[in-house]
């Protein structure tokens, strides 16, 4: 990989660039100013007190991932990922975009960063003593409140929360069951959320909070289908457990003979399981990321995360809340770990992975690569901003690029 300061990638031109620009270009609202690269088998992407004062990370101006000119530069300015100066080499698989100005990133070596100026600078707000933890998911509710999930076997799986922008952190959950391995987390609103563990006693374990992450309890598993042999979740992008609306939640799986998506319409008490067309049959293959625009329409992405293995049929779509899934007619060309619906337009979304970013403008049926930079996860906000993060401290915003 090239360094962040030297990265200059090319996006495709023509209608793809125009569609992307028209989808994302929107004025700000009134009052706004515009672990290693190869993780181990369990830490993904495999199926399986008072803090010290926060330090602010500043460096050179953000570098750009350049696009080629769009089809009509007068109406559709060139857009692309603009890398922001994080000042760290941590790998950020956890990302929570709040709005155009505020975002949180959580990653390896216990690192948590926060920006409140659109990525021009990042503040290191990592919990003290967390250097040995692997943060793989973060949920944020503004510039001050956030919840982060650390993954791993036994006590390595933890949940920490802050209410003061990361100046102080409180550990609200520590897993004491050596058989459990928590992968992902999601929130329905500011109070109600879930976290999921790989199967324990043959069933996925679901953790629930009703007070914004201050306390957690394990839900009963009578309504959870049996896991398949070898099945587990992927802690690759914070998107193996996602929600839409006040009650619907979906869980992505891999590693077994079939890659499945589980759905609950009652906040995790009862679940149904459906096979997806994304290939599985190996611990490195399956569904890695999910995104739902509403309670019915969703996209699944995945494949085989190993660099030397192909990933055919790496995306699928549903229009019935996951009761049935259809393979994308023209899927991304390689493994993708993260996916997000674009904030404008009902049928556009981005998928990201180590080898690039792909765009769909037809609800996930067809995809086209628009960037070749490495990212693990992506998130978009209602006010029109999209962010992506990944290895070597990479965090980027999607926006207009300077024209030479």
PDB file of C-alpha atoms in Angstrom, residues 91-383:
ATOM      1  CA  UNK A  91      -6.618  -0.029  11.542  1.00  0.00           C
ATOM      2  CA  UNK A  92     -10.125   1.403  11.880  1.00  0.00           C
ATOM      3  CA  UNK A  93     -12.815  -1.200  11.325  1.00  0.00           C
ATOM      4  CA  UNK A  94     -15.245   0.697  13.579  1.00  0.00           C
ATOM      5  CA  UNK A  95     -16.754   3.919  12.213  1.00  0.00           C
ATOM      6  CA  UNK A  96     -19.690   6.081  13.321  1.00  0.00           C
ATOM      7  CA  UNK A  97     -20.495   9.094  11.166  1.00  0.00           C
ATOM      8  CA  UNK A  98     -22.762  11.550  12.981  1.00  0.00           C
ATOM      9  CA  UNK A  99     -22.957  14.403  10.472  1.00  0.00           C
ATOM     10  CA  UNK A 100     -20.789  16.471   8.145  1.00  0.00           C
ATOM     11  CA  UNK A 101     -18.618  17.679  11.006  1.00  0.00           C
ATOM     12  CA  UNK A 102     -18.606  14.859  13.549  1.00  0.00           C
ATOM     13  CA  UNK A 103     -17.390  11.270  13.252  1.00  0.00           C
ATOM     14  CA  UNK A 104     -15.805   8.623  15.483  1.00  0.00           C
ATOM     15  CA  UNK A 105     -13.340   5.886  14.459  1.00  0.00           C
ATOM     16  CA  UNK A 106     -12.399   2.869  16.587  1.00  0.00           C
ATOM     17  CA  UNK A 107      -9.654   0.413  15.811  1.00  0.00           C
ATOM     18  CA  UNK A 108      -6.602  -1.589  16.717  1.00  0.00           C
ATOM     19  CA  UNK A 109      -4.332  -0.969  19.696  1.00  0.00           C
ATOM     20  CA  UNK A 110      -7.280   0.401  21.676  1.00  0.00           C
ATOM     21  CA  UNK A 111      -7.457   3.498  19.489  1.00  0.00           C
ATOM     22  CA  UNK A 112     -10.497   5.788  19.387  1.00  0.00           C
ATOM     23  CA  UNK A 113     -10.480   9.045  17.420  1.00  0.00           C
ATOM     24  CA  UNK A 114     -13.066  11.817  17.134  1.00  0.00           C
ATOM     25  CA  UNK A 115     -13.403  14.763  14.769  1.00  0.00           C
ATOM     26  CA  UNK A 116     -15.751  17.710  15.122  1.00  0.00           C
ATOM     27  CA  UNK A 117     -14.457  19.769  12.202  1.00  0.00           C
ATOM     28  CA  UNK A 118     -15.206  17.518   9.257  1.00  0.00           C
ATOM     29  CA  UNK A 119     -11.934  15.579   9.486  1.00  0.00           C
ATOM     30  CA  UNK A 120      -9.553  18.530   9.307  1.00  0.00           C
ATOM     31  CA  UNK A 121      -8.210  17.355  12.652  1.00  0.00           C
ATOM     32  CA  UNK A 122      -8.753  14.279  14.806  1.00  0.00           C
ATOM     33  CA  UNK A 123      -8.608  14.117  18.575  1.00  0.00           C
ATOM     34  CA  UNK A 124      -7.194  10.975  20.162  1.00  0.00           C
ATOM     35  CA  UNK A 125      -9.761  10.055  22.826  1.00  0.00           C
ATOM     36  CA  UNK A 126      -8.632   6.457  23.405  1.00  0.00           C
ATOM     37  CA  UNK A 127      -9.590   4.933  26.769  1.00  0.00           C
ATOM     38  CA  UNK A 128      -6.584   4.765  29.107  1.00  0.00           C
ATOM     39  CA  UNK A 129      -5.044   1.306  29.416  1.00  0.00           C
ATOM     40  CA  UNK A 130      -6.863   0.004  26.328  1.00  0.00           C
ATOM     41  CA  UNK A 131      -3.756  -0.580  24.203  1.00  0.00           C
ATOM     42  CA  UNK A 132      -4.292  -4.342  24.235  1.00  0.00           C
ATOM     43  CA  UNK A 133      -7.894  -4.171  23.039  1.00  0.00           C
ATOM     44  CA  UNK A 134      -9.191  -4.500  19.485  1.00  0.00           C
ATOM     45  CA  UNK A 135     -12.061  -2.088  18.928  1.00  0.00           C
ATOM     46  CA  UNK A 136     -14.145  -3.218  15.953  1.00  0.00           C
ATOM     47  CA  UNK A 137     -17.387  -1.263  16.346  1.00  0.00           C
ATOM     48  CA  UNK A 138     -18.484   2.159  17.566  1.00  0.00           C
ATOM     49  CA  UNK A 139     -21.948   3.700  17.856  1.00  0.00           C
ATOM     50  CA  UNK A 140     -22.139   7.466  18.385  1.00  0.00           C
ATOM     51  CA  UNK A 141     -25.009   9.766  19.356  1.00  0.00           C
ATOM     52  CA  UNK A 142     -23.320  13.116  18.793  1.00  0.00           C
ATOM     53  CA  UNK A 143     -20.004  14.718  19.600  1.00  0.00           C
ATOM     54  CA  UNK A 144     -20.052  13.652  23.250  1.00  0.00           C
ATOM     55  CA  UNK A 145     -21.795  10.268  23.549  1.00  0.00           C
ATOM     56  CA  UNK A 146     -20.366   7.074  22.067  1.00  0.00           C
ATOM     57  CA  UNK A 147     -20.176   3.344  22.797  1.00  0.00           C
ATOM     58  CA  UNK A 148     -17.298   1.132  21.582  1.00  0.00           C
ATOM     59  CA  UNK A 149     -17.041  -2.651  21.337  1.00  0.00           C
ATOM     60  CA  UNK A 150     -13.790  -4.575  21.828  1.00  0.00           C
ATOM     61  CA  UNK A 151     -13.699  -8.090  20.387  1.00  0.00           C
ATOM     62  CA  UNK A 152     -12.005 -11.305  21.396  1.00  0.00           C
ATOM     63  CA  UNK A 153     -12.396 -14.482  23.393  1.00  0.00           C
ATOM     64  CA  UNK A 154     -13.490 -14.256  27.011  1.00  0.00           C
ATOM     65  CA  UNK A 155     -12.660 -10.998  28.764  1.00  0.00           C
ATOM     66  CA  UNK A 156     -11.193  -9.453  25.628  1.00  0.00           C
ATOM     67  CA  UNK A 157     -14.802  -8.752  24.571  1.00  0.00           C
ATOM     68  CA  UNK A 158     -15.863  -5.531  26.308  1.00  0.00           C
ATOM     69  CA  UNK A 159     -18.115  -2.513  25.920  1.00  0.00           C
ATOM     70  CA  UNK A 160     -16.999   0.976  26.972  1.00  0.00           C
ATOM     71  CA  UNK A 161     -18.958   4.227  26.833  1.00  0.00           C
ATOM     72  CA  UNK A 162     -18.309   7.940  27.130  1.00  0.00           C
ATOM     73  CA  UNK A 163     -20.610  10.894  27.731  1.00  0.00           C
ATOM     74  CA  UNK A 164     -18.019  13.674  27.531  1.00  0.00           C
ATOM     75  CA  UNK A 165     -16.456  13.248  24.108  1.00  0.00           C
ATOM     76  CA  UNK A 166     -13.920  10.671  25.281  1.00  0.00           C
ATOM     77  CA  UNK A 167     -12.440  12.659  28.169  1.00  0.00           C
ATOM     78  CA  UNK A 168     -13.529   9.783  30.431  1.00  0.00           C
ATOM     79  CA  UNK A 169     -14.670   6.235  29.713  1.00  0.00           C
ATOM     80  CA  UNK A 170     -16.673   3.691  31.701  1.00  0.00           C
ATOM     81  CA  UNK A 171     -16.523  -0.040  31.098  1.00  0.00           C
ATOM     82  CA  UNK A 172     -20.157  -1.177  31.085  1.00  0.00           C
ATOM     83  CA  UNK A 173     -19.691  -4.822  30.045  1.00  0.00           C
ATOM     84  CA  UNK A 174     -16.902  -7.390  30.238  1.00  0.00           C
ATOM     85  CA  UNK A 175     -17.532 -10.876  28.918  1.00  0.00           C
ATOM     86  CA  UNK A 176     -16.748 -13.581  31.481  1.00  0.00           C
ATOM     87  CA  UNK A 177     -17.713 -16.604  29.365  1.00  0.00           C
ATOM     88  CA  UNK A 178     -14.597 -18.019  27.640  1.00  0.00           C
ATOM     89  CA  UNK A 179     -16.845 -19.535  24.952  1.00  0.00           C
ATOM     90  CA  UNK A 180     -18.230 -16.164  23.835  1.00  0.00           C
ATOM     91  CA  UNK A 181     -16.627 -13.888  21.251  1.00  0.00           C
ATOM     92  CA  UNK A 182     -18.490 -10.643  20.516  1.00  0.00           C
ATOM     93  CA  UNK A 183     -18.308  -9.278  16.974  1.00  0.00           C
ATOM     94  CA  UNK A 184     -20.689  -6.379  16.336  1.00  0.00           C
ATOM     95  CA  UNK A 185     -23.095  -3.934  17.923  1.00  0.00           C
ATOM     96  CA  UNK A 186     -26.081  -1.837  16.803  1.00  0.00           C
ATOM     97  CA  UNK A 187     -28.505   0.659  18.315  1.00  0.00           C
ATOM     98  CA  UNK A 188     -32.166   1.227  17.425  1.00  0.00           C
ATOM     99  CA  UNK A 189     -32.182   4.631  19.120  1.00  0.00           C
ATOM    100  CA  UNK A 190     -30.255   6.460  21.831  1.00  0.00           C
ATOM    101  CA  UNK A 191     -31.282   3.941  24.520  1.00  0.00           C
ATOM    102  CA  UNK A 192     -31.934   0.531  22.969  1.00  0.00           C
ATOM    103  CA  UNK A 193     -29.153  -1.531  21.436  1.00  0.00           C
ATOM    104  CA  UNK A 194     -27.805  -5.043  20.894  1.00  0.00           C
ATOM    105  CA  UNK A 195     -24.445  -6.768  20.571  1.00  0.00           C
ATOM    106  CA  UNK A 196     -23.875 -10.256  19.179  1.00  0.00           C
ATOM    107  CA  UNK A 197     -21.477 -13.058  19.991  1.00  0.00           C
ATOM    108  CA  UNK A 198     -20.470 -16.072  17.957  1.00  0.00           C
ATOM    109  CA  UNK A 199     -22.480 -19.174  18.889  1.00  0.00           C
ATOM    110  CA  UNK A 200     -22.401 -20.414  22.471  1.00  0.00           C
ATOM    111  CA  UNK A 201     -24.009 -23.828  23.058  1.00  0.00           C
ATOM    112  CA  UNK A 202     -24.959 -23.906  19.389  1.00  0.00           C
ATOM    113  CA  UNK A 203     -26.742 -20.536  19.196  1.00  0.00           C
ATOM    114  CA  UNK A 204     -25.732 -16.932  18.654  1.00  0.00           C
ATOM    115  CA  UNK A 205     -25.680 -14.996  21.899  1.00  0.00           C
ATOM    116  CA  UNK A 206     -27.401 -11.592  21.972  1.00  0.00           C
ATOM    117  CA  UNK A 207     -26.570  -8.867  24.487  1.00  0.00           C
ATOM    118  CA  UNK A 208     -29.135  -6.110  25.099  1.00  0.00           C
ATOM    119  CA  UNK A 209     -29.124  -2.614  26.587  1.00  0.00           C
ATOM    120  CA  UNK A 210     -32.090  -0.349  27.328  1.00  0.00           C
ATOM    121  CA  UNK A 211     -30.189   2.569  28.843  1.00  0.00           C
ATOM    122  CA  UNK A 212     -27.814   3.678  26.125  1.00  0.00           C
ATOM    123  CA  UNK A 213     -25.110   1.137  26.950  1.00  0.00           C
ATOM    124  CA  UNK A 214     -24.855   1.816  30.682  1.00  0.00           C
ATOM    125  CA  UNK A 215     -25.864  -1.768  31.469  1.00  0.00           C
ATOM    126  CA  UNK A 216     -26.242  -4.976  29.452  1.00  0.00           C
ATOM    127  CA  UNK A 217     -27.974  -8.341  29.823  1.00  0.00           C
ATOM    128  CA  UNK A 218     -27.855 -11.554  27.804  1.00  0.00           C
ATOM    129  CA  UNK A 219     -31.195 -12.257  26.113  1.00  0.00           C
ATOM    130  CA  UNK A 220     -32.788 -15.704  26.321  1.00  0.00           C
ATOM    131  CA  UNK A 221     -31.941 -17.847  23.301  1.00  0.00           C
ATOM    132  CA  UNK A 222     -35.170 -19.833  22.907  1.00  0.00           C
ATOM    133  CA  UNK A 223     -36.083 -17.772  19.838  1.00  0.00           C
ATOM    134  CA  UNK A 224     -32.661 -18.115  18.175  1.00  0.00           C
ATOM    135  CA  UNK A 225     -32.252 -20.794  15.448  1.00  0.00           C
ATOM    136  CA  UNK A 226     -29.439 -23.281  15.801  1.00  0.00           C
ATOM    137  CA  UNK A 227     -26.143 -22.217  14.297  1.00  0.00           C
ATOM    138  CA  UNK A 228     -24.748 -24.273  11.436  1.00  0.00           C
ATOM    139  CA  UNK A 229     -21.539 -26.267  11.964  1.00  0.00           C
ATOM    140  CA  UNK A 230     -18.600 -23.870  11.717  1.00  0.00           C
ATOM    141  CA  UNK A 231     -20.828 -20.789  11.483  1.00  0.00           C
ATOM    142  CA  UNK A 232     -19.856 -17.474  13.080  1.00  0.00           C
ATOM    143  CA  UNK A 233     -19.889 -13.721  12.509  1.00  0.00           C
ATOM    144  CA  UNK A 234     -17.185 -11.509  11.011  1.00  0.00           C
ATOM    145  CA  UNK A 235     -15.804  -8.634  13.081  1.00  0.00           C
ATOM    146  CA  UNK A 236     -14.577  -6.919   9.938  1.00  0.00           C
ATOM    147  CA  UNK A 237     -16.528  -3.673   9.643  1.00  0.00           C
ATOM    148  CA  UNK A 238     -18.975  -3.279  12.521  1.00  0.00           C
ATOM    149  CA  UNK A 239     -21.737  -4.293  10.090  1.00  0.00           C
ATOM    150  CA  UNK A 240     -22.417  -7.941  10.907  1.00  0.00           C
ATOM    151  CA  UNK A 241     -25.276  -6.733  13.139  1.00  0.00           C
ATOM    152  CA  UNK A 242     -27.382  -3.842  11.815  1.00  0.00           C
ATOM    153  CA  UNK A 243     -30.789  -2.356  12.559  1.00  0.00           C
ATOM    154  CA  UNK A 244     -33.413  -0.244  10.811  1.00  0.00           C
ATOM    155  CA  UNK A 245     -36.338   1.402  12.536  1.00  0.00           C
ATOM    156  CA  UNK A 246     -37.402   0.775  16.138  1.00  0.00           C
ATOM    157  CA  UNK A 247     -37.401  -3.049  16.191  1.00  0.00           C
ATOM    158  CA  UNK A 248     -35.841  -4.735  13.116  1.00  0.00           C
ATOM    159  CA  UNK A 249     -32.310  -6.134  13.281  1.00  0.00           C
ATOM    160  CA  UNK A 250     -30.262  -8.418  11.009  1.00  0.00           C
ATOM    161  CA  UNK A 251     -27.246 -10.653  11.715  1.00  0.00           C
ATOM    162  CA  UNK A 252     -24.748 -11.743   9.025  1.00  0.00           C
ATOM    163  CA  UNK A 253     -22.941 -15.085   9.105  1.00  0.00           C
ATOM    164  CA  UNK A 254     -20.233 -17.054   7.344  1.00  0.00           C
ATOM    165  CA  UNK A 255     -17.818 -19.914   7.806  1.00  0.00           C
ATOM    166  CA  UNK A 256     -20.415 -22.664   7.351  1.00  0.00           C
ATOM    167  CA  UNK A 257     -21.597 -24.454   4.211  1.00  0.00           C
ATOM    168  CA  UNK A 258     -24.111 -21.628   3.662  1.00  0.00           C
ATOM    169  CA  UNK A 259     -23.806 -17.914   4.352  1.00  0.00           C
ATOM    170  CA  UNK A 260     -26.986 -16.824   6.124  1.00  0.00           C
ATOM    171  CA  UNK A 261     -28.730 -13.662   7.263  1.00  0.00           C
ATOM    172  CA  UNK A 262     -30.807 -13.832  10.437  1.00  0.00           C
ATOM    173  CA  UNK A 263     -33.646 -11.348  11.043  1.00  0.00           C
ATOM    174  CA  UNK A 264     -35.494 -10.315  14.185  1.00  0.00           C
ATOM    175  CA  UNK A 265     -38.530  -8.012  14.222  1.00  0.00           C
ATOM    176  CA  UNK A 266     -38.711  -7.773  18.030  1.00  0.00           C
ATOM    177  CA  UNK A 267     -35.292  -6.419  19.030  1.00  0.00           C
ATOM    178  CA  UNK A 268     -33.553  -9.759  19.185  1.00  0.00           C
ATOM    179  CA  UNK A 269     -35.996 -11.987  21.052  1.00  0.00           C
ATOM    180  CA  UNK A 270     -36.977 -14.209  18.103  1.00  0.00           C
ATOM    181  CA  UNK A 271     -35.128 -14.776  14.828  1.00  0.00           C
ATOM    182  CA  UNK A 272     -35.560 -16.366  11.415  1.00  0.00           C
ATOM    183  CA  UNK A 273     -32.643 -17.500   9.242  1.00  0.00           C
ATOM    184  CA  UNK A 274     -32.392 -17.275   5.453  1.00  0.00           C
ATOM    185  CA  UNK A 275     -29.684 -18.551   3.137  1.00  0.00           C
ATOM    186  CA  UNK A 276     -27.907 -15.951   1.012  1.00  0.00           C
ATOM    187  CA  UNK A 277     -26.340 -16.519  -2.423  1.00  0.00           C
ATOM    188  CA  UNK A 278     -22.964 -15.172  -1.240  1.00  0.00           C
ATOM    189  CA  UNK A 279     -20.551 -18.146  -1.251  1.00  0.00           C
ATOM    190  CA  UNK A 280     -19.445 -19.700   2.021  1.00  0.00           C
ATOM    191  CA  UNK A 281     -18.067 -23.174   2.759  1.00  0.00           C
ATOM    192  CA  UNK A 282     -14.837 -21.892   4.295  1.00  0.00           C
ATOM    193  CA  UNK A 283     -13.970 -19.994   7.527  1.00  0.00           C
ATOM    194  CA  UNK A 284     -12.844 -17.015   5.405  1.00  0.00           C
ATOM    195  CA  UNK A 285     -16.039 -16.740   3.305  1.00  0.00           C
ATOM    196  CA  UNK A 286     -19.531 -15.464   3.877  1.00  0.00           C
ATOM    197  CA  UNK A 287     -21.551 -12.292   4.473  1.00  0.00           C
ATOM    198  CA  UNK A 288     -19.371  -9.614   6.064  1.00  0.00           C
ATOM    199  CA  UNK A 289     -21.541  -6.500   5.987  1.00  0.00           C
ATOM    200  CA  UNK A 290     -25.208  -5.508   5.810  1.00  0.00           C
ATOM    201  CA  UNK A 291     -27.060  -2.240   5.195  1.00  0.00           C
ATOM    202  CA  UNK A 292     -30.826  -1.664   5.278  1.00  0.00           C
ATOM    203  CA  UNK A 293     -32.429   1.511   3.959  1.00  0.00           C
ATOM    204  CA  UNK A 294     -35.695   0.647   5.729  1.00  0.00           C
ATOM    205  CA  UNK A 295     -37.362  -2.408   7.221  1.00  0.00           C
ATOM    206  CA  UNK A 296     -37.549  -4.138   3.821  1.00  0.00           C
ATOM    207  CA  UNK A 297     -34.742  -3.137   1.438  1.00  0.00           C
ATOM    208  CA  UNK A 298     -31.248  -4.338   2.201  1.00  0.00           C
ATOM    209  CA  UNK A 299     -27.846  -5.127   0.726  1.00  0.00           C
ATOM    210  CA  UNK A 300     -25.387  -7.822   1.810  1.00  0.00           C
ATOM    211  CA  UNK A 301     -21.702  -7.849   0.841  1.00  0.00           C
ATOM    212  CA  UNK A 302     -18.881 -10.274   1.514  1.00  0.00           C
ATOM    213  CA  UNK A 303     -16.833 -12.896  -0.241  1.00  0.00           C
ATOM    214  CA  UNK A 304     -13.468 -14.398   0.692  1.00  0.00           C
ATOM    215  CA  UNK A 305     -11.196 -12.009   2.581  1.00  0.00           C
ATOM    216  CA  UNK A 306      -7.982 -13.802   1.590  1.00  0.00           C
ATOM    217  CA  UNK A 307      -6.050 -11.793  -0.980  1.00  0.00           C
ATOM    218  CA  UNK A 308      -5.250 -14.773  -3.180  1.00  0.00           C
ATOM    219  CA  UNK A 309      -8.846 -16.038  -3.408  1.00  0.00           C
ATOM    220  CA  UNK A 310     -11.596 -14.861  -5.784  1.00  0.00           C
ATOM    221  CA  UNK A 311     -14.920 -13.588  -4.479  1.00  0.00           C
ATOM    222  CA  UNK A 312     -17.669 -14.289  -7.001  1.00  0.00           C
ATOM    223  CA  UNK A 313     -21.210 -13.232  -6.134  1.00  0.00           C
ATOM    224  CA  UNK A 314     -19.897 -10.843  -3.478  1.00  0.00           C
ATOM    225  CA  UNK A 315     -23.189  -8.953  -3.097  1.00  0.00           C
ATOM    226  CA  UNK A 316     -26.886  -9.714  -2.766  1.00  0.00           C
ATOM    227  CA  UNK A 317     -30.105  -7.749  -2.298  1.00  0.00           C
ATOM    228  CA  UNK A 318     -33.460  -8.183  -0.573  1.00  0.00           C
ATOM    229  CA  UNK A 319     -36.732  -6.279  -0.800  1.00  0.00           C
ATOM    230  CA  UNK A 320     -38.681  -8.279   1.786  1.00  0.00           C
ATOM    231  CA  UNK A 321     -36.707  -7.740   5.011  1.00  0.00           C
ATOM    232  CA  UNK A 322     -34.383 -10.640   4.259  1.00  0.00           C
ATOM    233  CA  UNK A 323     -36.933 -13.396   3.737  1.00  0.00           C
ATOM    234  CA  UNK A 324     -35.365 -13.897   0.299  1.00  0.00           C
ATOM    235  CA  UNK A 325     -32.039 -12.771  -1.177  1.00  0.00           C
ATOM    236  CA  UNK A 326     -31.022 -12.381  -4.823  1.00  0.00           C
ATOM    237  CA  UNK A 327     -27.457 -12.314  -6.074  1.00  0.00           C
ATOM    238  CA  UNK A 328     -26.384  -9.061  -7.699  1.00  0.00           C
ATOM    239  CA  UNK A 329     -26.368  -9.366 -11.485  1.00  0.00           C
ATOM    240  CA  UNK A 330     -23.043  -7.499 -11.663  1.00  0.00           C
ATOM    241  CA  UNK A 331     -21.448  -7.746  -8.194  1.00  0.00           C
ATOM    242  CA  UNK A 332     -18.289  -6.026  -6.966  1.00  0.00           C
ATOM    243  CA  UNK A 333     -15.201  -7.669  -8.469  1.00  0.00           C
ATOM    244  CA  UNK A 334     -13.647  -8.643  -5.131  1.00  0.00           C
ATOM    245  CA  UNK A 335     -14.292  -9.144  -1.430  1.00  0.00           C
ATOM    246  CA  UNK A 336     -16.157  -6.270   0.238  1.00  0.00           C
ATOM    247  CA  UNK A 337     -16.521  -5.869   4.001  1.00  0.00           C
ATOM    248  CA  UNK A 338     -18.601  -2.680   4.346  1.00  0.00           C
ATOM    249  CA  UNK A 339     -21.653  -1.179   2.690  1.00  0.00           C
ATOM    250  CA  UNK A 340     -23.804   1.931   3.181  1.00  0.00           C
ATOM    251  CA  UNK A 341     -26.787   3.510   1.456  1.00  0.00           C
ATOM    252  CA  UNK A 342     -26.092   6.993   0.145  1.00  0.00           C
ATOM    253  CA  UNK A 343     -28.043   9.753   1.892  1.00  0.00           C
ATOM    254  CA  UNK A 344     -29.672  11.092  -1.289  1.00  0.00           C
ATOM    255  CA  UNK A 345     -31.393   8.932  -3.842  1.00  0.00           C
ATOM    256  CA  UNK A 346     -33.353   5.811  -2.954  1.00  0.00           C
ATOM    257  CA  UNK A 347     -31.283   3.287  -4.899  1.00  0.00           C
ATOM    258  CA  UNK A 348     -27.631   4.307  -4.504  1.00  0.00           C
ATOM    259  CA  UNK A 349     -25.077   2.737  -2.179  1.00  0.00           C
ATOM    260  CA  UNK A 350     -21.336   2.289  -1.712  1.00  0.00           C
ATOM    261  CA  UNK A 351     -19.448  -0.920  -0.882  1.00  0.00           C
ATOM    262  CA  UNK A 352     -15.834  -0.915   0.322  1.00  0.00           C
ATOM    263  CA  UNK A 353     -13.021  -3.390   0.815  1.00  0.00           C
ATOM    264  CA  UNK A 354      -9.229  -3.634   0.737  1.00  0.00           C
ATOM    265  CA  UNK A 355      -9.116  -3.366  -3.057  1.00  0.00           C
ATOM    266  CA  UNK A 356     -11.587  -0.586  -3.701  1.00  0.00           C
ATOM    267  CA  UNK A 357     -14.957   1.124  -3.516  1.00  0.00           C
ATOM    268  CA  UNK A 358     -17.948   0.219  -5.677  1.00  0.00           C
ATOM    269  CA  UNK A 359     -21.067   2.217  -6.487  1.00  0.00           C
ATOM    270  CA  UNK A 360     -24.581   0.984  -7.236  1.00  0.00           C
ATOM    271  CA  UNK A 361     -27.338   3.241  -8.497  1.00  0.00           C
ATOM    272  CA  UNK A 362     -29.973   0.514  -8.914  1.00  0.00           C
ATOM    273  CA  UNK A 363     -30.409  -0.770  -5.388  1.00  0.00           C
ATOM    274  CA  UNK A 364     -27.518  -3.232  -5.440  1.00  0.00           C
ATOM    275  CA  UNK A 365     -28.329  -5.150  -8.611  1.00  0.00           C
ATOM    276  CA  UNK A 366     -25.247  -3.891 -10.446  1.00  0.00           C
ATOM    277  CA  UNK A 367     -21.992  -2.385  -9.150  1.00  0.00           C
ATOM    278  CA  UNK A 368     -19.082  -0.517 -10.704  1.00  0.00           C
ATOM    279  CA  UNK A 369     -15.705   0.184  -9.106  1.00  0.00           C
ATOM    280  CA  UNK A 370     -15.132   3.915  -8.596  1.00  0.00           C
ATOM    281  CA  UNK A 371     -12.004   3.926  -6.403  1.00  0.00           C
ATOM    282  CA  UNK A 372      -9.101   1.547  -5.725  1.00  0.00           C
ATOM    283  CA  UNK A 373      -8.076   2.687  -2.236  1.00  0.00           C
ATOM    284  CA  UNK A 374      -8.227   0.316   0.746  1.00  0.00           C
ATOM    285  CA  UNK A 375     -11.107   0.708   3.212  1.00  0.00           C
ATOM    286  CA  UNK A 376     -12.806  -1.691   5.625  1.00  0.00           C
ATOM    287  CA  UNK A 377     -16.038   0.114   6.469  1.00  0.00           C
ATOM    288  CA  UNK A 378     -18.219   2.992   5.307  1.00  0.00           C
ATOM    289  CA  UNK A 379     -20.961   5.099   6.872  1.00  0.00           C
ATOM    290  CA  UNK A 380     -23.221   7.884   5.598  1.00  0.00           C
ATOM    291  CA  UNK A 381     -25.322  10.458   7.433  1.00  0.00           C
ATOM    292  CA  UNK A 382     -28.747  12.013   6.753  1.00  0.00           C
ATOM    293  CA  UNK A 383     -27.208  15.443   6.177  1.00  0.00           C
TER     294      UNK A 383
END
